[in-house]
Amino acid sequence: MVTQGDIVVNPPPSGVVVEPMAWFETPGPFELEIGCGKGGFLLNRARTNPHLRFLGIEWANKYYLYCADRMARWQITNVRVMRTDAKVFVMNHLPPACVSVLHLYHPDPWPKKRHHKRRLVQGGFVDAALRALVPGGQWLVQSDHAEYFAQIQRLLGERPELELTPWNETDCQAGPDWAGTNYEVKYSKQGCEIYRAAYILRPRLK
Ligand SMILES: C[S@@+](CC[C@H](N)C(=O)[O-])C[C@H]1O[C@@H](n2cnc3c(N)ncnc32)[C@H](O)[C@@H]1O
């Protein structure tokens, strides 16, 4: 019987680098979803890919609890959920080359110009995210906000380590398991355009 306590992992203390496989009974490729919200995407992806291991990070307490409870209700054993600031976690607590897919869907756009500095995707975070990806790993990003999405594309597009790949060739979209994220479903119903990009981390040059 899986309980909410089995799903939740606490954020590590300052200076501690985690070992994600220690959270699971058996090892497997490790995927990270940042800002998993109510966990709609995570639930579907985890259910249909029991060989994969997942961490969903969510800052908002209400959504984090909802997501963890949802995983427990579905008796999901290959997901862990952490309430923390993903920027701090990725920059300080993830070991290098451990994430096979980084899912970033509808990151908060902070539309006012004076708030742009709060956006997740910027220099130091991008460096840390690339360090955390395994060579050949994917970074999938999706947004309903054209201007933030264009900024993300610019930032990731200028990284020589990353190769832009067609979205429909990614493991996620190609499989039958793409049920959409909660925001994707909501904005699609309103007729909003959804912007998507997929990048692969090229194998490291010696
Ligand atoms: C617009 S919602 C999108 C939720 C989900 N990805 C989806 O597509 O339905 C953005 C989510 O990211 C969370 N979030 C924003 N900044 C975060 C951060 N630094 N660390 C963790 N979660 C964050 C918010 O609390 C919110 O639940």
Coordinates of C-alpha atoms and ligand atoms in Angstrom, one line a residue, residues 33 35 37 57-60 63 84-86 105-106 108 181-183, ligand 1:
E33 CA 9.5 17.5 -13.8
G35 CA 6.7 22.8 -11.5
G37 CA 1.5 21.5 -10.3
I57 CA 9.2 19.4 -7.9
E58 CA 6.6 21.9 -6.9
W59 CA 6.9 25.1 -4.9
A60 CA 3.2 25.7 -4.1
Y63 CA -0.3 21.7 -5.4
T84 CA 11.1 23.1 -2.9
D85 CA 12.4 25.9 -5.2
A86 CA 13.5 23.9 -8.2
Y105 CA 5.9 22.7 -18.9
H106 CA 4.3 26.1 -18.6
D108 CA 5.5 30.8 -14.6
T181 CA -0.3 18.9 -18.6
N182 CA -3.1 20.6 -16.6
Y183 CA -2.2 24.0 -18.0
Ligands
LIG1 C1 1.8 27.7 -14.6 S1 2.0 26.4 -13.5 C2 2.2 24.9 -14.6 C3 1.9 23.6 -13.9 C4 2.2 22.4 -14.8 N1 3.5 22.3 -15.2 C5 1.2 22.4 -15.9 O1 1.7 22.5 -17.1 O2 0.0 22.2 -15.7 C6 3.6 26.6 -12.9 C7 3.9 25.7 -11.7 O3 5.3 25.8 -11.4 C8 5.4 26.0 -10.0 N2 6.7 26.7 -9.8 C9 7.0 28.0 -10.2 N3 8.3 28.3 -9.9 C10 8.8 27.2 -9.2 C11 10.0 26.9 -8.7 N4 11.0 27.8 -8.7 N5 10.2 25.7 -8.1 C12 9.2 24.8 -8.1 N6 8.0 25.0 -8.6 C13 7.8 26.2 -9.2 C14 4.2 26.8 -9.6 O4 3.9 26.7 -8.2 C15 3.1 26.2 -10.5 O5 2.5 25.1 -9.9

